[in-house]
Backbone as JSON Lines, residues from 0, in Angstrom:
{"i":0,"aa":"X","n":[-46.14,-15.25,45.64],"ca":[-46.35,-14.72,44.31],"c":[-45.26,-15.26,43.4]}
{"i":1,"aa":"X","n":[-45.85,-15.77,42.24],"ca":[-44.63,-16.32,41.21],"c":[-44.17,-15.11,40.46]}
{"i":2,"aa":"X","n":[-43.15,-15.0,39.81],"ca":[-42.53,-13.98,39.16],"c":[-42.38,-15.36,38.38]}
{"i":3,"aa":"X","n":[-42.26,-14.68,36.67],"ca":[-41.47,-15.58,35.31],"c":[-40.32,-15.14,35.22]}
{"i":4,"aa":"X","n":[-39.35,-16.06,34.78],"ca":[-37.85,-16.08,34.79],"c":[-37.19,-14.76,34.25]}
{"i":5,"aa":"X","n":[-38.29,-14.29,33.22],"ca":[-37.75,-13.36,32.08],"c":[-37.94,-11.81,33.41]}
{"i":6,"aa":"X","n":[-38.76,-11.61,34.01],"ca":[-39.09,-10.79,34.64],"c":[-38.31,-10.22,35.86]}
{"i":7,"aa":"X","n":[-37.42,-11.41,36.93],"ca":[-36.93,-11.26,37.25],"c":[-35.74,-10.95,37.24]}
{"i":8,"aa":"X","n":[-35.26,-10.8,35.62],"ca":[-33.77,-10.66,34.65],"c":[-34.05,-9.41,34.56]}
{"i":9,"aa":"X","n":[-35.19,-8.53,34.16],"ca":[-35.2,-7.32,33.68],"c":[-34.87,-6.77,34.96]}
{"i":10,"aa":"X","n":[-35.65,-7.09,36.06],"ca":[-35.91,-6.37,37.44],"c":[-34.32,-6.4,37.77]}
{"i":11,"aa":"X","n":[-33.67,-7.01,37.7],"ca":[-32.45,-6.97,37.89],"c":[-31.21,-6.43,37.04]}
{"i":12,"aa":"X","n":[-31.56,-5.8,35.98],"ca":[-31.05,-5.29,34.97],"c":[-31.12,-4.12,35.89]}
{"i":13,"aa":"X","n":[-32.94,-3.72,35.87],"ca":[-33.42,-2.52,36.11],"c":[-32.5,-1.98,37.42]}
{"i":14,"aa":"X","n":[-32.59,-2.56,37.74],"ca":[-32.46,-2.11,40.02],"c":[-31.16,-1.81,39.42]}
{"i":15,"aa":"X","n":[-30.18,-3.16,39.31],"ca":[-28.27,-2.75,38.64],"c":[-28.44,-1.41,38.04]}
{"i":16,"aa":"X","n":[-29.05,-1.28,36.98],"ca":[-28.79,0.31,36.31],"c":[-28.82,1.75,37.11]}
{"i":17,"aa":"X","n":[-29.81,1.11,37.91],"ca":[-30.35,2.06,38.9],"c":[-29.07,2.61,39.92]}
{"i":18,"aa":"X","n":[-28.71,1.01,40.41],"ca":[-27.82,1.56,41.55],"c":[-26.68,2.01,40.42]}
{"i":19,"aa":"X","n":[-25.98,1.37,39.47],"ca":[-24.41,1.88,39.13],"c":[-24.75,3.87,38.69]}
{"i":20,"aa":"X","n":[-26.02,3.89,38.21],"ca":[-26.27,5.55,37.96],"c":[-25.97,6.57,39.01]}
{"i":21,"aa":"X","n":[-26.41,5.57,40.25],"ca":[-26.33,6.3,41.6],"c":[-25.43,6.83,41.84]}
{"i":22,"aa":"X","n":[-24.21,5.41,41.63],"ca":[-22.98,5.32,42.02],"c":[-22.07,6.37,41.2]}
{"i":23,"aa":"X","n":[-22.34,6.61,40.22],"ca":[-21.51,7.37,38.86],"c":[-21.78,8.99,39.69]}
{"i":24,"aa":"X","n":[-23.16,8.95,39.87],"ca":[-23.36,10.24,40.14],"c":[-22.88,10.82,41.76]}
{"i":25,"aa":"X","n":[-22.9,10.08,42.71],"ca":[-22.66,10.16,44.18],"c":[-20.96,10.11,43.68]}
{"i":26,"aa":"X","n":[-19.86,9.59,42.78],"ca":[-18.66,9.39,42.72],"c":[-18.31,11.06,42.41]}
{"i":27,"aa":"X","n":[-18.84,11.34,41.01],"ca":[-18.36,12.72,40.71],"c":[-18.87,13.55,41.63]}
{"i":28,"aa":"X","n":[-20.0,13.49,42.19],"ca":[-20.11,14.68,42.85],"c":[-19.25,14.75,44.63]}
{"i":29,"aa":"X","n":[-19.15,14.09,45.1],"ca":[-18.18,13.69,45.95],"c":[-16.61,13.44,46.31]}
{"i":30,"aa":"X","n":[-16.57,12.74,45.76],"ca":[-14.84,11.88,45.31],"c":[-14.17,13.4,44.43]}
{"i":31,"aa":"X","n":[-14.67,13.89,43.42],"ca":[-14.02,14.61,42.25],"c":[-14.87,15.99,42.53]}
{"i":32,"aa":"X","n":[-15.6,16.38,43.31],"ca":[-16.09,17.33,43.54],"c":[-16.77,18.59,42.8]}
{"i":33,"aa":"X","n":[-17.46,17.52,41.43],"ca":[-18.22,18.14,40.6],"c":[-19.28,18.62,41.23]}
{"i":34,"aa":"X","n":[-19.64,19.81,40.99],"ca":[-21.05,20.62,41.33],"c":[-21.82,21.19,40.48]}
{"i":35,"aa":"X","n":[-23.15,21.33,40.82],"ca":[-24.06,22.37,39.79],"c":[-23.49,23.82,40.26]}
{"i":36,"aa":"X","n":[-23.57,24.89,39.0],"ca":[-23.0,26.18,39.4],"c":[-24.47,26.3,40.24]}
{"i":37,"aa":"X","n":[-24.23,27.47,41.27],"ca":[-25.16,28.17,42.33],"c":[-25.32,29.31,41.73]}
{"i":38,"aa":"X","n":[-26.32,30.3,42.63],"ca":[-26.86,31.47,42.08],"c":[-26.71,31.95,43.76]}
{"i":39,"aa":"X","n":[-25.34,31.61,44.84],"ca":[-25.29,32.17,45.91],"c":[-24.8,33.76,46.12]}
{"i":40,"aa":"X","n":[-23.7,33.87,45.16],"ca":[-23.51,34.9,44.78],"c":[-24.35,36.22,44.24]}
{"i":41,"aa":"X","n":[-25.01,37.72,44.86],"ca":[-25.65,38.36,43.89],"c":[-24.97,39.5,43.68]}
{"i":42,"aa":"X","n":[-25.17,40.38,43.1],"ca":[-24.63,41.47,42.93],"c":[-25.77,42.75,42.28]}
{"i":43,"aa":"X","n":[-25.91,43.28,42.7],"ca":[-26.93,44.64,42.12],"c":[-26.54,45.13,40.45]}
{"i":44,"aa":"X","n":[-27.11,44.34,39.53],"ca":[-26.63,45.11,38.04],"c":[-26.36,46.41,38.08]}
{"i":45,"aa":"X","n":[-27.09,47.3,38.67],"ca":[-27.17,48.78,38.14],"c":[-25.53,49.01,38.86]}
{"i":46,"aa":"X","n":[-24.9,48.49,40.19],"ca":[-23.75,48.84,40.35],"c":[-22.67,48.15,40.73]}
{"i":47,"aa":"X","n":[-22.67,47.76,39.19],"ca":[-21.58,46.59,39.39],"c":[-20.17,47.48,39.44]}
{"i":48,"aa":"X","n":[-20.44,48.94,38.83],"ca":[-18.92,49.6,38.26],"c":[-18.66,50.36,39.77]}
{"i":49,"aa":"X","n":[-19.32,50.06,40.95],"ca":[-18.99,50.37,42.08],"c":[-18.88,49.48,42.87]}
{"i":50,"aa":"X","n":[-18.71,48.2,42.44],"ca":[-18.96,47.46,43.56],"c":[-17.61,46.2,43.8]}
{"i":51,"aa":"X","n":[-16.36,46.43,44.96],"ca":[-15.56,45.37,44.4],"c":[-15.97,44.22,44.1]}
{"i":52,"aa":"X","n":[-15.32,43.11,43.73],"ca":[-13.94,43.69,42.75],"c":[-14.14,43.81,41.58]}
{"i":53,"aa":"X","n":[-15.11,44.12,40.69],"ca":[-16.09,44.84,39.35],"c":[-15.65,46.19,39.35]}
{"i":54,"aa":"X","n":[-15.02,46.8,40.11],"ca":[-15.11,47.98,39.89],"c":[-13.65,48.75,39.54]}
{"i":55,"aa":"X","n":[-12.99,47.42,39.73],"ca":[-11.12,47.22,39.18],"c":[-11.05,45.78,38.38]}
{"i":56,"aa":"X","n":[-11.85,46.05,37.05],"ca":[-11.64,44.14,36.5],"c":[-10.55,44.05,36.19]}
{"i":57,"aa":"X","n":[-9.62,42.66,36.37],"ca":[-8.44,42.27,35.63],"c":[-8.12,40.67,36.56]}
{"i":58,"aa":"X","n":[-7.3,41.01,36.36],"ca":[-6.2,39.76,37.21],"c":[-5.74,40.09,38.42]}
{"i":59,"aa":"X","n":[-5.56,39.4,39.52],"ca":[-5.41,39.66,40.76],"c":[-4.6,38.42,41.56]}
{"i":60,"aa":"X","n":[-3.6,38.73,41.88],"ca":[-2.67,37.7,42.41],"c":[-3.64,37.75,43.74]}
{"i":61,"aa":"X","n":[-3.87,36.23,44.47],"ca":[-4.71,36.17,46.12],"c":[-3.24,35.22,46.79]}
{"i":62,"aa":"X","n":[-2.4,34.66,46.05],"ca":[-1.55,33.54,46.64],"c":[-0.39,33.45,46.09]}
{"i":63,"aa":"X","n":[0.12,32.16,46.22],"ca":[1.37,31.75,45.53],"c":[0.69,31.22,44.52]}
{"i":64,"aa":"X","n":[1.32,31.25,43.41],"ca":[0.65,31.05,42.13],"c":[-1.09,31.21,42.26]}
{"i":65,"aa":"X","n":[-1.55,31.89,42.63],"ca":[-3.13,31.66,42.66],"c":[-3.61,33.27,42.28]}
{"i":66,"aa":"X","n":[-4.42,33.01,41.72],"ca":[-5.27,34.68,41.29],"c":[-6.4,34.55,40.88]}
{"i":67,"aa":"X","n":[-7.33,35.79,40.8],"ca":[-8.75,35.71,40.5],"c":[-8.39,36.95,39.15]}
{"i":68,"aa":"X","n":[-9.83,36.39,38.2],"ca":[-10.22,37.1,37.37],"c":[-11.44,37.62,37.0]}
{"i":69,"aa":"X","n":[-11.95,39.04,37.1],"ca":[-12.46,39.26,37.55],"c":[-13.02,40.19,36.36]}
{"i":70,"aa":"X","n":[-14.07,39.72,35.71],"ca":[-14.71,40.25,34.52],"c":[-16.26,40.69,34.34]}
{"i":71,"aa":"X","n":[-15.87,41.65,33.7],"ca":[-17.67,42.19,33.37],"c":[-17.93,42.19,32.05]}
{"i":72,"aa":"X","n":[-18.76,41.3,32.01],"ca":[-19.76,41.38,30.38],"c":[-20.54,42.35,30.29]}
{"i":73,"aa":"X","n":[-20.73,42.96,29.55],"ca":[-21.35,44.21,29.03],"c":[-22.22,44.03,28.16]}
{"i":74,"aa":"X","n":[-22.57,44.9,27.31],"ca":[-23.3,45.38,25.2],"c":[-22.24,45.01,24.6]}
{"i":75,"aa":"X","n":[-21.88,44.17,24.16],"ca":[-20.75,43.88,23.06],"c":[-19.39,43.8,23.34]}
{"i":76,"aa":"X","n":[-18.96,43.31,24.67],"ca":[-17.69,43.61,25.16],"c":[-17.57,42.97,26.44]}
{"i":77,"aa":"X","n":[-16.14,42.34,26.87],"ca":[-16.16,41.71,27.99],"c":[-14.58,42.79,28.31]}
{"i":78,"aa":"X","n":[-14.45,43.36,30.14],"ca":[-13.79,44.02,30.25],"c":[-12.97,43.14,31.5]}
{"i":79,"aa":"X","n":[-11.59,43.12,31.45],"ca":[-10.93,43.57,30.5],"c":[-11.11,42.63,29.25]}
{"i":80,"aa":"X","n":[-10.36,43.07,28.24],"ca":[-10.26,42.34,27.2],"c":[-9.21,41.78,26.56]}
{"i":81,"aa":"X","n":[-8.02,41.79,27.16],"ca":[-6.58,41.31,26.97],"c":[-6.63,41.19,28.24]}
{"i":82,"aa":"X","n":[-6.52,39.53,28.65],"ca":[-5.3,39.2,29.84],"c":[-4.41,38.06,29.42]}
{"i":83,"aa":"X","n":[-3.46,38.72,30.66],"ca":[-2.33,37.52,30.28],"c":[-2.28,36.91,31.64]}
{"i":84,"aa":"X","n":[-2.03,35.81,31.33],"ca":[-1.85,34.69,32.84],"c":[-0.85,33.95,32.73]}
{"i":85,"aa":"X","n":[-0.01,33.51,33.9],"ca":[1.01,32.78,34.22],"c":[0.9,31.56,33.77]}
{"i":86,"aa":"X","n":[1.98,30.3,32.89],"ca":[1.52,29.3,33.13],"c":[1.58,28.7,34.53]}
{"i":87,"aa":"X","n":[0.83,27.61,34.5],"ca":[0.56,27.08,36.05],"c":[-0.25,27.64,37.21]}
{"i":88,"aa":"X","n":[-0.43,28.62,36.77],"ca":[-1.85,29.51,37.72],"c":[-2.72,29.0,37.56]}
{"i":89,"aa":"X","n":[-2.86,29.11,39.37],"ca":[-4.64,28.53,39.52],"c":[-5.35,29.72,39.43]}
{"i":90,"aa":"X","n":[-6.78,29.92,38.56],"ca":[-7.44,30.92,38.38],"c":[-8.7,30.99,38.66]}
{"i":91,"aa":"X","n":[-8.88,31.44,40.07],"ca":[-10.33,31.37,39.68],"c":[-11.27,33.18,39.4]}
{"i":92,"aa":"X","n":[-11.98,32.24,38.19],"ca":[-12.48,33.69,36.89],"c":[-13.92,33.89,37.59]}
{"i":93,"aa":"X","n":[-14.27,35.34,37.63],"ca":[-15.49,35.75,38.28],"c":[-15.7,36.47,37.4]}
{"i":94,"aa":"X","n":[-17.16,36.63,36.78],"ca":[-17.77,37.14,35.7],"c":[-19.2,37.45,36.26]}
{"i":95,"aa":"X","n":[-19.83,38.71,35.98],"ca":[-20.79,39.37,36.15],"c":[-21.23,40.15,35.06]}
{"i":96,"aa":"X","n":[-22.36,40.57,35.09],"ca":[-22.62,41.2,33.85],"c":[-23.87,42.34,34.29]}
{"i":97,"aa":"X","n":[-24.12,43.45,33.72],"ca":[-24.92,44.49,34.07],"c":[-26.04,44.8,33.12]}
{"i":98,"aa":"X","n":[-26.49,44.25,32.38],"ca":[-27.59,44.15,31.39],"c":[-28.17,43.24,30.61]}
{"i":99,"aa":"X","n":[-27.47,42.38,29.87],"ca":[-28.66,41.55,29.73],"c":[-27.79,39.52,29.7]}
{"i":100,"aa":"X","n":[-28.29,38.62,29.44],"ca":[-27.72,37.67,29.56],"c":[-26.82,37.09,28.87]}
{"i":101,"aa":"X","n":[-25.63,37.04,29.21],"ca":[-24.06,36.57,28.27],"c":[-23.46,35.33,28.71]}
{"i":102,"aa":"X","n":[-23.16,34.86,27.52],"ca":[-22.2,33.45,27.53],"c":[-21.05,33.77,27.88]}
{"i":103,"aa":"X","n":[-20.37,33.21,28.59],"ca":[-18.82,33.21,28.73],"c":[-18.28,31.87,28.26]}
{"i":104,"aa":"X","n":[-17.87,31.89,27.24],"ca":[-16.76,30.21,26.68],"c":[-15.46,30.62,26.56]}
{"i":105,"aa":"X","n":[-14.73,30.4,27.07],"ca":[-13.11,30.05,26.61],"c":[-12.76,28.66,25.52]}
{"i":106,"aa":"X","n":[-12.57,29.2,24.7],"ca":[-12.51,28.47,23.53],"c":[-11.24,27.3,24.01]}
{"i":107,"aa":"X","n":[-11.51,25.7,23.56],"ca":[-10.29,25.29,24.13],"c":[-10.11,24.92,25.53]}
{"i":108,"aa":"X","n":[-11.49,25.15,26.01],"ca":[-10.88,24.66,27.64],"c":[-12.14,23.82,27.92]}
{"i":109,"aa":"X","n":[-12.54,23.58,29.0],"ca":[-13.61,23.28,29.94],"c":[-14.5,24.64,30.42]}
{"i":110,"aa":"X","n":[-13.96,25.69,30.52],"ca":[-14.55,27.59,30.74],"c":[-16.02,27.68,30.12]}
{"i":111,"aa":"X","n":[-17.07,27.52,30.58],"ca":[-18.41,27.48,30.29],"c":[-19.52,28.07,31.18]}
{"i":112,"aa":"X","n":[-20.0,29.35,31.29],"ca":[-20.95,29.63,32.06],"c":[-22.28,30.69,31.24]}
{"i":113,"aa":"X","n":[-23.41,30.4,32.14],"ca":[-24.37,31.41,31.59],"c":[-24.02,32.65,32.61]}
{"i":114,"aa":"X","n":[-24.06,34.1,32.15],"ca":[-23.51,35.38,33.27],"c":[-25.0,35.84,33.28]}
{"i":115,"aa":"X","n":[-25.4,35.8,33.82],"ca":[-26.83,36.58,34.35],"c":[-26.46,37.84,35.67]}
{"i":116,"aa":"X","n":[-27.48,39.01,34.61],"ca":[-27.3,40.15,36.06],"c":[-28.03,39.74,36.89]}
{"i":117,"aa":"X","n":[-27.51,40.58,38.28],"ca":[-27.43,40.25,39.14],"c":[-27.22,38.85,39.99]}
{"i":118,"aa":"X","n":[-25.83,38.27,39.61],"ca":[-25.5,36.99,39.75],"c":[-23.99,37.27,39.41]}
{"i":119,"aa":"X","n":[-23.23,36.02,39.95],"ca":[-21.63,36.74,40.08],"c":[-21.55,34.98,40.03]}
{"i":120,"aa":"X","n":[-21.06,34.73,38.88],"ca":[-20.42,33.1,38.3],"c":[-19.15,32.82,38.59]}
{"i":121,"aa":"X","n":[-18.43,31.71,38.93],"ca":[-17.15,31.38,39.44],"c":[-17.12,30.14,39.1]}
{"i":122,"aa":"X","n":[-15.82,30.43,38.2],"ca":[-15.28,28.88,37.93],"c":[-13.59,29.06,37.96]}
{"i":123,"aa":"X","n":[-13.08,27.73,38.41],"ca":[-11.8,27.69,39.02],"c":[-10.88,26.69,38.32]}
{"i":124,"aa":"X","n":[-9.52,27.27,37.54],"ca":[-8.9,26.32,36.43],"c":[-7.64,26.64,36.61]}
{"i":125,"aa":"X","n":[-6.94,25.33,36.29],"ca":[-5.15,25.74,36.17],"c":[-4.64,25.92,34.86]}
{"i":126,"aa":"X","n":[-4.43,26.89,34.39],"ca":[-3.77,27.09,32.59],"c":[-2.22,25.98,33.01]}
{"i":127,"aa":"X","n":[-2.25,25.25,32.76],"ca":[-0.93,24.39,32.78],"c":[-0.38,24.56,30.76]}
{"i":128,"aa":"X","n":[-1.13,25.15,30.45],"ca":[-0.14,24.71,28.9],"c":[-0.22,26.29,28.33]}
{"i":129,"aa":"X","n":[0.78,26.5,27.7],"ca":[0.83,28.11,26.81],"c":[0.04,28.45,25.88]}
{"i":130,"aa":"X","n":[-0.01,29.45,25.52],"ca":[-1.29,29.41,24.26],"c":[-2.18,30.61,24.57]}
{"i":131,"aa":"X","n":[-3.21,30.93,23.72],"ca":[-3.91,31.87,23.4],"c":[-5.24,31.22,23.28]}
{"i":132,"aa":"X","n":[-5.97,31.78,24.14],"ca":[-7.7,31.37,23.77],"c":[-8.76,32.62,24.02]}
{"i":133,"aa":"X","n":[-9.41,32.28,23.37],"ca":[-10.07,33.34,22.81],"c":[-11.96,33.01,23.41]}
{"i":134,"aa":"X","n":[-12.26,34.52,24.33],"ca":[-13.2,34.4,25.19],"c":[-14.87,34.36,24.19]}
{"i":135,"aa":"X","n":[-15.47,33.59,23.91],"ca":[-16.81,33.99,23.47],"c":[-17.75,33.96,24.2]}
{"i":136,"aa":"X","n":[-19.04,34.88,23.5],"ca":[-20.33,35.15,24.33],"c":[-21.45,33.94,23.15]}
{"i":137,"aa":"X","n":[-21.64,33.08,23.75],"ca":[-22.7,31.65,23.23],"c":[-23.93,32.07,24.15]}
{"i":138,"aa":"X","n":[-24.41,33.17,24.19],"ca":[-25.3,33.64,24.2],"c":[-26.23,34.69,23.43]}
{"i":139,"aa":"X","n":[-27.17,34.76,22.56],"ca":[-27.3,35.85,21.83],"c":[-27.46,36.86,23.11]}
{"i":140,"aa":"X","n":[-26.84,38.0,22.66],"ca":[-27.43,39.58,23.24],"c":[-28.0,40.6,22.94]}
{"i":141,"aa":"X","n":[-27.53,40.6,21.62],"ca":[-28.07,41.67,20.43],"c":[-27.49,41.72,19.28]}
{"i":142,"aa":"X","n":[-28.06,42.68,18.64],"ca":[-27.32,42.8,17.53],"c":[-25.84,43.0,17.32]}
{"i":143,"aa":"X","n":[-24.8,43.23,18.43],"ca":[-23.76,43.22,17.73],"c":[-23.06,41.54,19.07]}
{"i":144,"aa":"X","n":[-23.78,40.8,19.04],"ca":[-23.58,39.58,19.58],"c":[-22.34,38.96,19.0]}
{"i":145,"aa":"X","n":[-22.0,39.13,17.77],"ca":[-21.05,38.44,17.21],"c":[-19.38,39.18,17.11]}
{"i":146,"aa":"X","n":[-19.6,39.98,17.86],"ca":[-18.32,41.24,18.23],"c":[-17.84,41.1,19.48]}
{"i":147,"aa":"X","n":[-18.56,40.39,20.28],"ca":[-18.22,40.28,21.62],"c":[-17.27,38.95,22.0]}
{"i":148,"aa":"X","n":[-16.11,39.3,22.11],"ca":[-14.76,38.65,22.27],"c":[-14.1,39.18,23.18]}
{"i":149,"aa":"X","n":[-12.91,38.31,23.68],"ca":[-11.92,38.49,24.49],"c":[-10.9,37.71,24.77]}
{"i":150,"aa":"X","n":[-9.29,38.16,24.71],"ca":[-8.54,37.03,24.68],"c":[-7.39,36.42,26.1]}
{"i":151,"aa":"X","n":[-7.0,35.44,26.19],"ca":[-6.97,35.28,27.13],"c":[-5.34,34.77,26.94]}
{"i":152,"aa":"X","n":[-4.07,35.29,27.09],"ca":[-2.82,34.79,26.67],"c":[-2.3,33.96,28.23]}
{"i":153,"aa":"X","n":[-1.79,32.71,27.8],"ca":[-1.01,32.15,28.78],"c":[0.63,32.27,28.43]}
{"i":154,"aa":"X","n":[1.22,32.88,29.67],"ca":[2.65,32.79,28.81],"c":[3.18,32.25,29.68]}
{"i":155,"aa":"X","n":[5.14,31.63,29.78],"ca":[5.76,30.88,30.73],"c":[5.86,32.35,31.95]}
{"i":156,"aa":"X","n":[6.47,32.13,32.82],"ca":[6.29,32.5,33.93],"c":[8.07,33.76,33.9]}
{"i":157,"aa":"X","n":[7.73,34.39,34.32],"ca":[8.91,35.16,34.41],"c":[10.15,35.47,35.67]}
C-alpha cells in the first residue's frame, strides 16, 4: 500500500502527540503523584456531629510537625472558623459537610475541593510562608452563600 508523503508527516505528528500526552500524563500521575480526588471515604450526613473526628473539628497535631484539619461545612458556615497553623506544617485538611453541596477554596493556595454529604475530602499541604487566607465556599448553597467564610492564620512557630 502506498501512503503520500504528506500523510505519513501527519501520522507521525499524530502518533508523537499521542505518545508525549501519554508521557505528560503517566509522569504526573506517577513520578509527582498527582491523583483524581476519590469518593473512598463516606460518612453518614445525618451524623457527622457524632462521628470522629467531626465531632471535635479543629486542628490536631498526628506528628512532628504534622496535623490534620478537620472541618465541617454547614448552612452558611464552615466550623471551626478561625485556625491558626504553624509555619512549616504539613496539613492534611478533612472537610465534610451535612447538608447540601459546598466549595472549599483557600484563597491563595492550590486548596480546592467539591464537599459533598456523605463523603469526607482530603487534601494534604505544607503552609511554608506566613500569612492569612481566607476559606471560601465556590459553591452556591443558598441564599446566604455569600457569608460563608473562614480564615485560616499561618504564624512562625513558637
Amino acid at each position: 500500500m502506498h501512503m503520500h508523503k504528506y500523510e505519513k508527516i501527519w501520522l507521525f505528528f499524530g502518533i508523537g502527540s499521542l505518545f508525549l500526552f501519554l508521557t505528560i500524563v503517566g509522569v504526573s500521575a506517577f513520578a509527582q503523584g498527582n491523583q483524581p480526588p476519590s469518593c473512598l471515604t463516606t460518612i453518614d450526613p445525618e451524623k457527622v456531629d457524632q462521628t470522629p473526628p467531626f465531632n471535635k473539628p479543629g486542628l490536631v497535631k498526628t506528628g512532628d510537625n504534622e496535623y490534620q484539619l478537620n472541618i465541617v461545612a454547614s448552612a452558611f458556615a464552615y466550623t471551626p472558623n478561625q485556625i491558626e497553623i504553624p509555619k512549616g506544617a504539613k496539613v492534611t485538611i478533612n472537610v465534610t459537610t451535612k447538608d447540601v453541596i459546598h466549595g472549599f477554596e483557600m484563597v491563595g493556595t492550590n486548596v480546592n475541593m467539591m464537599v459533598e454529604p456523605g463523603y469526607v475530602n482530603s487534601f494534604t499541604k505544607t503552609f511554608n510562608e506566613t500569612g492569612e487566607f481566607t476559606i471560601l465556599c465556590n459553591e452556591y448553597c443558598g441564599t446566604g452563600h455569600h457569608l460563608m467564610t473562614a480564615k485560616v492564620k499561618v504564624v512562625d512557630k513558637q
